[in-house]
């Protein structure tokens, strides 16, 4: 499976991007749109449930599912939808069958959303390494379109089409995210006696490693074996380890910052 990601400034633009992907032959079950939203009450009002699904069903399925799941109102009539409460981001609407898998909503929720339509190949191909980029985009009120194509040429055409439609690539978004952090991280590293210009690449590698779902909330030594397998000898270097510690600090900061925001600011509407 080839992964396609486009980050849009509005939910409406992301939905138009999804329509472009469908026109290229990518099926709905391989497309999801993630969008920051408002309160649970409004989410439930905007996602009609079927006769067999009751409002609030998502709350019974697991801690990261924040509201109702149902059909319609999504990419097109019949598209599955759910909302997720993402730490440090808030309520996020997921339209499409792979939304649950992307943020690790849990087996029960993912199964309720996707059923047999969530193919094993898609579930295994969810790009979890880039999760922090999606979270940052959602935190900024942007919408994220993620899709999977069976063919490399279709995927290439899809990426080009999304770029023409105004989408920012995940690589560009990741670079902009790091640029926003670089000056502060440079200052921190320099205070510890490090040469940031020399060590930035490994420092950033460690910072981003800390943001992977398997490493969140865990000390570097606690996941040393995993880091060694993934990053090799780089994971033992001082620059990498200091970057890793700062990445954990960043996670704590964005989570606590969200908790301290006023309720009306958390649930403020963004452009549709």
Coordinates of N, CA, C and O in Angstrom, one line a residue, residues 28 31-33 47-48 53 68-83 93-99 112-115:
X28 N -13.5 4.6 -1.0 CA -13.8 5.2 0.2 C -13.2 4.5 1.4 O -12.7 5.2 2.4
X31 N -9.8 5.8 2.4 CA -9.7 7.3 2.6 C -10.3 7.7 4.0 O -11.3 7.1 4.4
X32 N -9.6 8.5 4.7 CA -10.1 9.1 5.9 C -9.8 10.6 6.0 O -8.8 11.0 5.5
X33 N -10.7 11.4 6.5 CA -10.5 12.8 6.8 C -10.6 13.0 8.3 O -11.6 12.6 8.9
X47 N -23.6 13.8 13.6 CA -23.3 12.5 13.1 C -24.5 11.6 13.4 O -24.7 11.1 14.5
X48 N -25.5 11.5 12.5 CA -26.6 10.7 12.7 C -26.2 9.2 13.0 O -25.4 8.7 12.3
X53 N -27.5 2.0 16.5 CA -26.4 2.7 17.2 C -27.0 3.8 18.0 O -27.7 4.7 17.4
X68 N -20.2 10.0 19.5 CA -21.0 9.0 18.8 C -20.2 8.5 17.6 O -19.4 9.1 17.0
X69 N -20.6 7.3 17.1 CA -20.1 6.8 15.8 C -21.4 6.5 15.0 O -22.4 6.1 15.6
X70 N -21.3 6.7 13.7 CA -22.5 6.5 12.9 C -22.2 6.5 11.5 O -21.1 6.2 11.0
X71 N -23.2 6.9 10.7 CA -23.1 6.9 9.2 C -23.6 8.3 8.7 O -24.3 9.0 9.5
X72 N -23.3 8.6 7.5 CA -23.7 9.8 6.8 C -23.0 11.0 7.3 O -22.4 11.0 8.4
X73 N -23.2 12.1 6.6 CA -22.5 13.4 7.0 C -21.0 13.4 6.8 O -20.4 14.3 7.2
X74 N -20.5 12.4 6.2 CA -19.0 12.3 6.1 C -18.6 12.6 4.7 O -18.9 13.6 4.1
X75 N -17.7 11.7 4.2 CA -17.2 11.9 2.9 C -18.3 11.9 1.8 O -18.3 12.7 0.9
X76 N -19.2 11.0 2.0 CA -20.4 10.9 1.2 C -21.4 10.1 2.0 O -21.1 9.6 3.0
X77 N -22.6 10.0 1.5 CA -23.6 9.2 2.2 C -23.1 7.8 2.5 O -22.7 7.1 1.7
X78 N -23.3 7.5 3.8 CA -22.9 6.1 4.2 C -21.5 6.0 4.7 O -21.1 4.9 5.2
X79 N -20.7 7.1 4.7 CA -19.3 7.0 5.3 C -19.4 6.9 6.8 O -20.1 7.6 7.4
X80 N -18.6 6.0 7.3 CA -18.5 5.8 8.8 C -17.8 7.0 9.4 O -17.0 7.6 8.8
X81 N -18.3 7.4 10.6 CA -17.7 8.5 11.3 C -17.6 8.3 12.8 O -18.4 7.5 13.4
X82 N -16.6 8.9 13.4 CA -16.5 8.8 14.9 C -15.7 10.0 15.4 O -15.1 10.7 14.6
X83 N -15.8 10.3 16.7 CA -14.9 11.3 17.2 C -14.0 10.7 18.2 O -14.3 9.8 18.9
X93 N -12.9 14.8 14.7 CA -13.8 14.0 13.9 C -13.0 13.2 12.9 O -12.1 13.7 12.3
X94 N -13.3 11.9 12.8 CA -12.7 11.1 11.8 C -13.8 10.5 10.9 O -14.7 9.8 11.3
X95 N -13.7 10.9 9.6 CA -14.6 10.4 8.6 C -13.9 9.4 7.7 O -12.9 9.7 7.2
X96 N -14.4 8.2 7.7 CA -13.7 7.1 6.9 C -13.3 6.0 7.9 O -13.2 6.2 9.1
X97 N -13.2 4.8 7.3 CA -13.0 3.6 8.1 C -11.7 3.5 8.8 O -11.5 2.7 9.7
X98 N -10.6 4.2 8.3 CA -9.3 4.0 8.9 C -9.0 5.0 10.0 O -7.9 5.0 10.6
X99 N -9.9 5.9 10.3 CA -9.6 6.9 11.3 C -9.3 6.3 12.7 O -8.4 6.8 13.4
X112 N -15.7 -1.7 15.6 CA -17.0 -1.2 15.5 C -17.1 -0.3 14.3 O -18.1 -0.3 13.5
X113 N -16.1 0.5 14.0 CA -16.1 1.4 12.9 C -15.9 0.7 11.6 O -16.6 0.9 10.6
X114 N -14.9 -0.2 11.6 CA -14.5 -0.7 10.3 C -15.0 -2.1 9.9 O -15.3 -2.3 8.7
X115 N -15.2 -3.0 10.9 CA -15.7 -4.3 10.6 C -14.8 -5.0 9.6 O -13.6 -4.8 9.6

